[in-house]
Amino acid sequence: MPAPEQRRIIFQHIDEPGYTNDIDCYLRNGGYEVLKKAVGRKPEELIDEVKKSGLRGRGGAGFPCGVKWGLVDRKSGKPIYLIVNADESEPGTFKDRYIMHQDPHQLIEGTIISCFANNVKQAYIYIRGEMPEGARILEKAIAEARAKNFVGPNILGTGYSCEIYVHRGAGAYICGEETGLIESLEGKRANPRIKPPYFPAVLGLYQCPTIVNNVETLCHVKYIAEHGGEAYAKIGTPNNTGTRIFCVSGHVQRPGYYEFPAGTITMGQLLNDVCGGPLPGRTFKAVIPGGSSAKILRFGERFKGKRKVGTEMVDYDWGVEDVPMDFDSLGMIGTMGGSGGVIVMDDTVNMVEALANINAFYSHESCGQCTPCREGSLWMKKISSRMVHGDARPQDGALLKSVADQIPGRTICAFGEACSWPTQSFIAKFTDEFNNYHEAKKQPKPAAANVLV
Amino acid sequence: MNLKPETYQRIDEVITHYPVKRSATLPLLHLIQEDVGHISEEAITWIAQKLELQPINVLEVVTFYPMFRRAPIGRRHIKVCRTLSCALSGGYKTCDTFEKEFCTHRGEISPDGEVTVEFVECLASCGTAPVVMIDEILHEKVDVTKAKQLSAQIKAEAAARK
Ligand SMILES: Cc1cc2nc3c(=O)[nH]c(=O)nc-3n(C[C@H](O)[C@H](O)[C@H](O)COP(=O)(O)O)c2cc1C
Ligand code: SF4
Ligand code: FES
């Protein structure tokens, strides 16, 4: 089956010739019309639309946005904050970058609508430090929107006021984790907080109720406010509504970003039809489907089980190519859709070396609060990099696995899972490659192979 | 602190963005680093005073975040992405090229004082790997040829300054 057509609702204007990131261009394209209508509605109605839409967060966890908004403590009498998670730091993910650089007003409109719906008077956009240009673009866009009374005091004469400020991170991945982000925004080290009791919806920024949403999620909210929750829920598949943006990188002919109705495209269609297949003369070996922490899939493995289609349970028997790219299907086969970052590796890649690269990342980024995470990620890095640069032993795979197995479930934040899943899944799926690496490393490498660590 | 008048102005402005002064720690560190080039002992005490904190509160932030540095670097900062998608597309070769072009090693200031080459983690542009940030500009698909071109450009700009 050929791949379905892209449906760009969030990336509609990305890379469009002549489309610029200033407010005039945005207004010419119908910008802020949705906000104008939204502020005439009851906030609860907007929250209802988001609930009906089934929108799931695009930051990684896929948590339903309407449910998250429903958890906000509205009785405390404290101000409610909204934070836009623009930290985009999960390796393999690069969608929010294009929204912020090329269509910043879409994000600002979505943010203000979300703030209005939740009675938020102050929002912060937490953008990663390595996007100084993005930060400047957003600041300029906010100033433009303020000048036109879409942001700031008494928005469009409604008596409702809301400010947005941009806050820059400084190169730490853990600031993407929502409670680490909050600590960072409070001017501290980004050490994630323990839940309970620090659920942001109740005890977030300055111990006030706080909503943290991803950049892309808030753009979907704008679309939902425009078209209604029901119409949105018709895009995609039940429980995986709306569109999904895939960021494809690594060994394909056409890496890049592609937006499809959720659940309508399979991995094979995405990689072969949309991204042009493997590089000349090579074959696909493995793919990480949802950012570097998602468990790896090996081409050639098969997944069998029963799944719900409509009201019926049907058998499925999938190869990697057959898996629909939605949260539930990817979850069913033991991995995740995560942030939509699809990293492709071909037959030139040695899995020990690829894992050593990933382990170096996590070891660098652990915040260090929890011993299993800090020490575990460090030792996984040391062992895998010793395998590559020093002596490799047949039992190293088992050793790595034993370290990885002791991390998840024993840490303050989900980084513990994120750093152990690569090791666990690489070793489970490429056991022989780990066991035989001491032999394999003596052989000449394929000419096209790149150094990975 | 000896800062540009504009930096002082921006510092006072940014503090107003937060109900709690301490939140301005990262913004102040950025502003001072942009102005001075690095975060000195004096800057840490100055920020602490400005935000009514203890110097340790600022120091612990400086040491946590990779972007803040305690010592000067080369005139230009070349950050090469090290993470998987870039490495799969030859990021290590890109980094080696910059090191060779400027006769330097990762993390050091080149002998001519012109650059510091460094590996950094994923820059969120994995689809155009390998990527490199030179100061505040992102460069995409920087293979060996492009790395040489960029190096030549930096050298030419350095020569023009002399
Ligand atoms: C280690 C770690 C890193 C994360 N990094 C990011 C990130 O870079 N960007 C992001 O939007 N969410 C990230 N998240 C998810 C956030 O914690 C949070 O779930 C998300 O911002 C919620 O927004 P959403 O519901 O709109 O997806 C990360 C989570 C963890 C555990
Ligand atoms: S799991 Fe790791 S990153 Fe998360 S709080 Fe613990 S040490 Fe920090
Ligand atoms: S891996 Fe280099 S930009 Fe993401």
XYZ file of C-alpha atoms and ligand atoms in Angstrom:
658
model
C 0.000 0.000 0.000
C 1.361 3.428 -0.830
C 1.678 5.921 2.007
C -1.289 8.207 2.690
C -1.038 11.896 1.838
C 0.541 14.170 4.405
C -1.959 16.313 6.222
C -0.267 19.392 7.550
C -2.340 21.191 10.122
C 0.509 22.268 12.389
C 3.206 22.443 9.721
C 0.845 24.010 7.184
C 3.132 26.975 6.575
C 6.497 25.467 7.395
C 8.843 25.916 4.438
C 6.088 27.638 2.439
C 7.753 30.021 -0.016
C 7.102 33.631 0.967
C 5.776 32.779 4.441
C 7.628 34.862 7.016
C 7.577 34.775 10.803
C 6.285 38.306 11.362
C 2.796 39.148 12.532
C 1.706 40.757 9.246
C 2.210 37.533 7.375
C 0.433 35.619 10.134
C -2.516 38.020 10.047
C -2.727 37.788 6.250
C -3.128 34.046 6.722
C -6.029 34.359 9.142
C -3.873 34.665 12.238
C -5.422 35.447 15.643
C -8.956 34.997 14.281
C -9.281 31.887 16.449
C -8.200 33.840 19.524
C -10.739 36.567 18.770
C -13.533 33.987 18.770
C -12.138 32.031 21.702
C -12.142 34.978 24.101
C -15.855 35.387 23.397
C -16.538 31.881 24.687
C -16.677 30.462 28.179
C -13.318 29.053 29.305
C -14.992 25.783 30.375
C -16.285 25.328 26.849
C -12.764 25.507 25.488
C -11.510 22.981 28.028
C -14.421 20.764 26.986
C -13.424 20.991 23.335
C -9.899 19.912 24.239
C -11.284 17.003 26.279
C -13.529 15.945 23.395
C -10.651 16.186 20.951
C -8.743 13.396 22.675
C -5.534 15.398 22.129
C -2.534 13.646 23.616
C 0.565 15.584 24.617
C 3.286 15.760 22.003
C 6.191 16.192 24.423
C 6.830 12.500 24.893
C 4.467 10.862 27.339
C 1.308 11.181 25.233
C -0.772 12.153 28.259
C -4.267 13.424 27.355
C -4.185 17.204 27.406
C -7.795 17.632 28.533
C -7.235 15.300 31.473
C -4.115 17.234 32.450
C -6.048 20.483 32.406
C -8.771 18.804 34.474
C -6.268 18.020 37.228
C -5.351 21.662 37.799
C -6.142 22.832 41.300
C -8.524 25.730 40.700
C -9.658 26.138 44.292
C -6.381 27.021 45.934
C -6.802 30.728 45.228
C -3.194 30.808 44.004
C -2.379 31.991 40.504
C -2.222 29.305 37.825
C 0.833 29.276 35.579
C 1.299 27.834 32.132
C 4.714 26.821 30.895
C 5.401 26.039 27.282
C 7.932 23.250 27.155
C 10.181 24.369 24.329
C 13.216 22.529 25.601
C 13.161 20.074 22.689
C 16.126 18.060 23.815
C 15.241 14.401 23.289
C 17.763 13.235 20.674
C 16.086 12.673 17.332
C 13.402 15.304 17.891
C 13.369 18.520 15.907
C 9.781 19.600 15.275
C 9.302 22.406 17.794
C 12.339 24.152 16.333
C 10.540 24.760 13.038
C 7.331 25.953 14.671
C 9.220 28.498 16.766
C 11.524 29.695 14.008
C 9.074 29.800 11.133
C 5.617 30.145 12.656
C 6.028 31.588 16.168
C 2.634 33.279 16.169
C 0.892 29.945 15.826
C 2.468 28.969 19.151
C 1.648 32.303 20.758
C -1.976 32.129 19.650
C -2.273 28.554 20.946
C -0.652 29.594 24.203
C -2.950 32.537 24.829
C -6.026 30.446 24.007
C -4.839 27.795 26.458
C -4.146 30.468 29.080
C -7.593 31.966 28.611
C -9.220 28.535 28.901
C -7.395 27.886 32.167
C -7.545 31.372 33.641
C -3.781 31.733 33.468
C -2.415 35.257 33.743
C 1.240 34.498 33.314
C 2.882 32.082 30.886
C 6.534 31.313 30.295
C 8.059 29.760 27.221
C 11.019 27.714 28.414
C 13.221 27.432 25.345
C 16.443 25.477 25.312
C 19.595 27.553 25.574
C 20.970 26.381 22.250
C 18.218 28.190 20.380
C 19.213 31.840 20.858
C 17.753 32.782 17.499
C 14.493 31.023 18.355
C 14.352 32.963 21.614
C 14.825 36.265 19.779
C 12.168 35.367 17.219
C 9.691 34.503 19.964
C 10.454 37.685 21.888
C 9.886 39.753 18.784
C 6.675 37.874 18.012
C 5.370 38.405 21.548
C 6.143 42.125 21.271
C 4.245 42.263 17.966
C 1.302 40.423 19.468
C 1.366 42.731 22.490
C 1.300 45.773 20.209
C -1.856 44.394 18.606
C -3.410 43.636 22.000
C -3.376 39.842 21.609
C -1.019 39.541 24.579
C -0.757 41.724 27.688
C -3.324 43.707 29.612
C -7.020 43.633 28.709
C -6.709 41.400 25.658
C -9.042 42.552 22.858
C -11.019 44.594 25.349
C -12.258 41.542 27.237
C -10.823 42.521 30.615
C -8.694 39.375 30.497
C -4.958 39.946 30.806
C -2.098 37.584 30.175
C 1.662 37.997 29.799
C 4.097 35.670 28.084
C 7.824 35.756 28.729
C 10.568 33.754 27.127
C 12.974 32.007 29.484
C 16.164 30.458 28.122
C 17.674 27.229 29.408
C 21.403 26.617 29.331
C 22.186 23.271 27.788
C 20.819 20.723 30.249
C 18.578 17.994 28.800
C 16.869 17.341 32.113
C 15.154 20.745 31.851
C 12.770 18.986 29.447
C 11.370 16.975 32.345
C 8.556 19.124 33.623
C 9.509 19.368 37.283
C 13.187 19.850 36.434
C 12.024 22.590 34.119
C 10.096 24.231 36.931
C 13.125 24.152 39.238
C 15.185 25.663 36.454
C 12.632 28.405 35.907
C 12.839 29.140 39.618
C 16.534 29.814 39.136
C 17.923 26.573 40.505
C 19.617 23.422 39.314
C 17.146 21.442 37.228
C 16.750 18.633 39.752
C 13.377 16.991 39.110
C 10.970 16.965 42.027
C 9.507 13.895 43.596
C 5.891 13.036 42.730
C 3.890 12.919 44.903
C 3.532 15.549 46.207
C 4.960 17.784 43.495
C 2.470 17.234 40.695
C 2.733 20.448 38.694
C -1.059 20.698 38.389
C -1.165 21.190 42.159
C 2.301 22.226 43.336
C 4.230 23.580 40.390
C 5.993 26.858 39.715
C 6.389 28.810 42.993
C 4.280 26.043 44.590
C 1.303 27.174 42.501
C -0.811 25.055 40.147
C 1.031 24.863 36.843
C 0.299 23.476 33.401
C 3.278 22.294 31.384
C 2.604 21.590 27.732
C 4.806 20.964 24.748
C 5.050 23.529 21.929
C 3.327 21.297 19.408
C 0.553 20.367 21.845
C -0.420 24.026 22.205
C -0.522 24.458 18.453
C -2.979 21.570 18.312
C -5.084 23.385 20.922
C -5.339 26.333 18.549
C -6.573 24.033 15.804
C -9.081 22.451 18.201
C -10.380 25.860 19.294
C -10.905 26.666 15.624
C -12.503 23.464 14.390
C -13.964 21.960 17.549
C -12.995 18.892 19.517
C -15.245 16.543 17.582
C -13.881 17.516 14.200
C -10.363 17.103 15.545
C -11.159 13.663 16.941
C -12.191 12.580 13.428
C -8.615 13.048 12.244
C -6.449 10.035 12.977
C -7.734 6.978 14.808
C -9.658 6.589 18.070
C -7.397 7.262 21.061
C -4.731 8.561 18.663
C -6.461 11.627 17.358
C -5.191 14.506 15.286
C -2.002 14.536 13.316
C 1.411 13.381 14.306
C 4.664 14.986 13.210
C 7.494 12.556 12.610
C 11.059 13.742 12.705
C 13.091 11.254 10.705
C 16.868 11.269 10.957
C 19.773 8.941 10.313
C 20.142 6.558 7.416
C 17.318 7.328 4.991
C 17.403 9.111 1.650
C 15.144 11.967 2.726
C 15.353 12.747 6.413
C 13.056 15.504 7.628
C 9.674 16.222 9.205
C 6.410 14.791 7.995
C 2.906 15.290 9.348
C 0.225 12.618 8.993
C -3.125 11.829 10.563
C -2.147 9.742 13.598
C -2.195 5.993 13.120
C -2.640 6.106 9.352
C 0.912 5.444 8.332
C 3.105 2.455 9.020
C 6.812 2.493 9.737
C 7.482 0.926 6.339
C 5.470 3.532 4.462
C 7.154 6.312 6.372
C 10.682 5.081 5.836
C 10.347 3.677 2.336
C 7.715 5.735 0.520
C 8.006 9.034 2.335
C 11.691 9.065 3.213
C 12.886 7.284 0.077
C 14.179 4.091 1.694
C 17.726 3.212 2.707
C 20.811 4.891 1.270
C 22.038 3.331 -1.991
C 23.302 -0.203 -1.583
C 22.305 -0.517 2.053
C 19.527 -2.112 4.046
C 17.725 -1.002 7.184
C 18.960 -2.653 10.329
C 17.228 -0.949 13.235
C 15.051 1.995 14.114
C 14.316 3.935 17.271
C 10.726 5.137 16.859
C 10.174 7.889 19.432
C 13.309 9.735 20.527
C 16.552 8.130 21.662
C 15.125 6.674 24.869
C 12.428 4.662 23.076
C 13.213 0.959 22.825
C 14.867 0.009 19.564
C 13.211 -2.142 16.877
C 15.191 -4.615 14.813
C 14.235 -5.109 11.190
C 13.316 -8.742 10.801
C 11.721 -9.195 14.217
C 7.998 -9.944 14.368
C 5.324 -8.871 16.785
C 2.261 -10.977 17.417
C -0.745 -10.513 19.622
C -4.328 -9.344 19.769
C -5.491 -5.795 19.444
C -8.717 -3.927 19.486
C -10.049 -2.664 16.184
C -13.338 -0.874 16.709
C -15.088 -3.163 19.187
C -13.455 -6.387 18.064
C -10.246 -8.080 19.097
C -8.196 -9.105 16.095
C -4.884 -10.891 15.726
C -1.915 -8.988 14.496
C 1.350 -10.306 13.124
C 3.602 -7.436 12.209
C 7.113 -6.898 10.999
C 8.693 -3.554 11.889
C 7.507 -2.169 8.537
C 3.874 -3.008 9.312
C 3.574 -1.224 12.630
C 1.217 1.768 12.557
C 3.055 4.812 13.928
C 0.670 5.684 16.752
C 1.078 5.775 20.536
C -0.947 2.609 21.159
C 0.497 0.369 18.446
C 4.062 1.314 19.301
C 3.259 0.784 22.974
C 1.817 -2.650 22.164
C 5.058 -3.826 20.591
C 7.066 -2.748 23.603
C 8.365 0.625 22.567
C 6.814 4.103 22.331
C 5.803 6.915 20.010
C 7.356 9.382 22.430
C 8.290 12.675 20.862
C 8.042 11.438 17.261
C 11.795 11.303 16.707
C 12.520 8.372 14.391
C 16.229 7.466 14.202
C 17.146 5.027 11.454
C 20.256 2.851 11.322
C 21.398 0.781 8.368
C 23.633 -2.250 8.040
C 26.839 -0.221 8.371
C 26.032 0.435 12.030
C 27.452 -1.639 14.815
C 24.943 -1.764 17.644
C 27.536 -1.737 20.410
C 28.894 1.520 19.053
C 25.445 3.047 18.580
C 24.573 2.167 22.170
C 27.849 3.617 23.401
C 26.886 6.880 21.706
C 23.481 6.933 23.416
C 24.943 5.959 26.779
C 27.390 8.853 26.598
C 24.428 11.168 26.149
C 22.494 9.907 29.156
C 25.514 9.790 31.386
C 26.255 13.412 30.504
C 22.670 14.472 31.156
C 21.726 12.703 34.397
C 21.045 15.388 36.982
C 22.789 13.251 39.593
C 20.206 13.226 42.376
C 19.430 9.495 42.323
C 22.269 7.048 42.789
C 20.894 4.371 40.407
C 20.570 6.899 37.613
C 23.784 8.811 38.183
C 25.990 5.761 38.725
C 24.079 3.459 36.392
C 24.202 5.820 33.438
C 27.895 6.456 34.114
C 28.767 2.764 34.257
C 26.717 1.950 31.167
C 28.721 4.597 29.377
C 32.041 3.389 30.774
C 31.379 -0.244 29.903
C 30.075 0.368 26.401
C 32.814 2.842 25.579
C 35.451 0.480 26.994
C 34.057 -2.209 24.691
C 34.649 0.082 21.725
C 37.921 1.735 22.694
C 39.485 -0.870 24.954
C 38.929 -4.552 25.573
C 35.554 -6.091 24.880
C 34.543 -9.283 26.646
C 31.814 -11.775 25.753
C 30.080 -11.188 29.084
C 29.851 -7.386 28.684
C 26.302 -7.538 27.299
C 25.103 -9.320 30.428
C 27.027 -6.885 32.593
C 25.462 -3.895 30.855
C 22.031 -5.415 31.212
C 22.535 -6.021 34.916
C 23.355 -2.351 35.404
C 20.405 -1.192 33.294
C 17.961 -3.492 35.088
C 18.687 -1.854 38.416
C 17.691 1.658 37.395
C 14.025 1.867 36.314
C 11.455 2.260 39.041
C 14.107 3.363 41.518
C 14.478 6.991 40.572
C 12.801 10.337 41.116
C 11.999 10.995 37.473
C 11.448 9.084 34.238
C 15.026 9.733 33.149
C 15.795 6.508 34.990
C 13.625 4.611 32.508
C 14.824 6.737 29.596
C 18.476 5.891 30.206
C 17.997 2.182 30.803
C 15.646 1.360 27.926
C 18.257 1.767 25.191
C 20.677 -0.614 26.910
C 17.964 -3.135 27.763
C 16.475 -3.160 24.294
C 19.732 -3.082 22.318
C 21.006 -6.078 24.261
C 17.728 -7.991 24.083
C 17.495 -7.547 20.327
C 21.125 -7.680 19.296
C 22.403 -10.164 21.883
C 24.829 -11.850 19.485
C 26.309 -8.575 18.395
C 27.148 -7.724 21.990
C 28.440 -11.202 22.798
C 30.631 -11.291 19.707
C 31.801 -7.735 19.645
C 35.314 -8.677 20.811
C 35.646 -10.701 17.586
C 33.734 -8.351 15.311
C 35.859 -5.346 16.240
C 38.940 -7.053 14.786
C 37.286 -7.154 11.350
C 37.514 -4.238 8.913
C 34.532 -1.912 9.018
C 32.251 -1.260 6.044
C 33.683 1.630 4.038
C 30.618 3.753 4.697
C 30.560 3.221 8.464
C 30.920 6.304 10.620
C 32.618 6.662 13.962
C 29.864 6.773 16.567
C 31.693 7.191 19.820
C 30.716 44.812 37.564
C 31.923 46.474 34.436
C 29.102 45.813 32.000
C 27.744 47.659 28.987
C 24.989 50.126 29.879
C 22.653 48.105 27.676
C 23.358 44.946 29.666
C 22.467 46.717 32.920
C 19.258 47.872 31.327
C 18.340 44.402 30.141
C 19.158 42.957 33.551
C 16.791 45.346 35.298
C 14.102 44.639 32.741
C 14.346 40.850 32.923
C 14.082 40.784 36.723
C 10.588 42.256 36.368
C 9.481 39.165 34.447
C 9.291 37.065 37.587
C 7.390 37.323 40.870
C 10.431 35.808 42.594
C 13.801 37.407 41.892
C 15.739 34.165 42.033
C 14.091 33.105 38.763
C 16.244 35.672 37.002
C 19.412 33.692 37.778
C 19.684 32.021 34.362
C 18.746 35.149 32.392
C 21.361 37.195 34.289
C 24.022 34.587 33.734
C 23.229 34.597 30.019
C 23.322 38.372 29.791
C 26.619 38.631 31.631
C 28.213 35.801 29.699
C 27.129 37.413 26.425
C 28.656 40.695 27.537
C 31.868 39.503 29.206
C 32.438 36.090 27.616
C 32.404 33.983 30.747
C 31.206 33.916 34.346
C 33.821 35.247 36.745
C 33.895 35.021 40.540
C 32.929 38.678 40.586
C 29.884 37.992 38.398
C 28.693 35.301 40.776
C 28.843 37.584 43.814
C 27.339 40.432 41.862
C 24.354 38.334 40.685
C 23.871 36.945 44.182
C 23.686 40.460 45.566
C 21.416 41.668 42.806
C 18.958 38.803 43.366
C 19.318 38.721 47.155
C 20.830 35.231 47.161
C 23.953 33.608 48.534
C 26.838 33.268 46.046
C 26.593 29.473 46.410
C 23.057 29.627 44.969
C 24.481 31.146 41.818
C 27.613 29.016 41.717
C 25.624 25.776 41.886
C 23.630 26.912 38.890
C 26.742 27.837 36.924
C 28.279 24.427 37.517
C 25.077 22.562 36.601
C 24.376 24.013 33.174
C 26.832 23.135 30.391
C 26.426 26.462 28.597
C 27.900 28.542 31.401
C 31.673 28.690 31.587
C 34.042 29.883 34.246
C 36.927 30.755 31.934
C 37.333 32.552 28.604
C 37.210 30.590 25.341
C 38.431 31.306 21.821
C 37.028 34.222 19.874
C 34.598 31.932 18.072
C 32.816 28.987 19.635
C 32.381 25.961 17.392
C 29.966 23.442 18.863
C 29.679 20.188 16.969
C 26.765 17.891 17.755
C 28.003 14.550 19.050
C 24.711 12.703 19.490
C 23.466 9.705 17.533
C 21.816 11.137 14.403
C 24.742 13.455 13.774
C 27.289 10.730 14.525
C 25.470 8.404 12.088
C 25.969 11.070 9.433
C 29.647 11.726 10.127
C 29.639 14.211 13.003
C 32.900 12.853 14.414
C 34.651 13.531 11.104
C 33.231 17.044 11.124
C 34.635 17.646 14.577
C 38.043 16.203 13.627
C 38.123 18.525 10.630
C 37.625 21.636 12.746
C 40.245 20.428 15.205
C 42.767 19.905 12.407
C 41.971 23.172 10.657
C 42.703 25.122 13.824
C 45.444 22.833 15.184
C 43.532 22.340 18.376
C 41.826 19.734 20.532
C 38.235 19.594 21.691
C 37.645 21.796 24.682
C 40.820 23.869 24.237
C 41.446 27.324 22.858
C 43.251 27.104 19.516
C 46.872 28.373 19.554
C 45.876 31.498 17.591
C 43.140 32.216 20.132
C 40.616 32.174 17.328
C 38.341 29.250 18.222
C 37.271 26.739 20.821
C 35.958 23.540 19.283
C 33.650 21.447 21.398
C 31.336 18.484 21.204
C 27.816 19.192 22.476
C 24.755 16.985 22.777
C 21.799 16.928 20.335
C 20.994 20.388 18.975
C 17.463 19.457 17.854
C 18.223 19.592 14.168
C 18.869 15.894 13.622
C 17.165 15.866 10.210
C 19.929 18.024 8.739
C 22.801 16.170 10.402
C 25.607 16.685 11.028
C 25.006 20.080 12.546
C 27.351 22.644 14.029
C 26.667 25.859 15.909
C 29.194 28.588 15.443
C 28.504 31.201 18.084
C 24.767 31.714 17.692
C 24.339 30.441 14.140
C 23.315 26.885 13.311
C 24.961 25.319 10.275
C 23.337 22.280 8.732
C 24.713 19.253 6.883
C 28.266 20.133 7.791
C 30.311 17.404 6.155
C 34.102 17.585 5.859
C 33.967 19.876 2.829
C 31.599 22.284 4.497
C 33.607 22.199 7.716
C 36.669 23.251 5.708
C 34.717 26.065 4.055
C 33.460 27.334 7.394
C 36.981 27.165 8.811
C 38.334 29.128 5.850
C 35.677 31.750 6.416
C 36.597 32.107 10.080
C 40.270 32.384 9.169
C 39.521 35.001 6.533
C 37.522 37.050 9.012
C 40.367 36.772 11.507
C 42.874 37.915 8.891
C 40.686 40.861 7.916
C 40.596 41.988 11.543
C 44.387 42.096 11.823
C 13.932 13.017 30.859
C 12.764 13.708 30.225
C 12.978 14.650 29.220
C 11.919 15.318 28.622
N 12.166 16.224 27.637
C 11.130 16.898 27.075
C 11.360 17.884 26.073
O 12.498 18.148 25.682
N 10.287 18.543 25.548
C 9.011 18.269 25.958
O 8.077 18.889 25.464
N 8.754 17.342 26.903
C 9.782 16.661 27.472
N 9.521 15.732 28.451
C 8.128 15.506 28.873
C 7.709 16.514 29.916
O 8.092 16.069 31.201
C 6.214 16.723 29.940
O 5.601 15.477 30.028
C 5.693 17.426 28.738
O 6.296 18.673 28.577
C 4.218 17.597 28.865
O 3.698 18.235 27.730
P 2.608 17.530 26.820
O 1.607 16.895 27.738
O 2.057 18.640 26.026
O 3.334 16.512 26.026
C 10.593 15.035 29.048
C 10.377 14.085 30.041
C 11.438 13.430 30.621
C 11.163 12.417 31.688
S 16.272 9.840 37.557
Fe 18.236 10.739 36.994
S 17.683 12.665 36.012
Fe 15.856 11.984 37.156
S 16.020 12.945 39.150
Fe 17.040 10.965 39.340
S 19.217 11.405 38.884
Fe 18.032 13.132 38.160
S 21.697 14.378 17.012
Fe 22.699 16.138 16.274
S 21.103 17.591 16.210
Fe 20.135 15.878 17.103
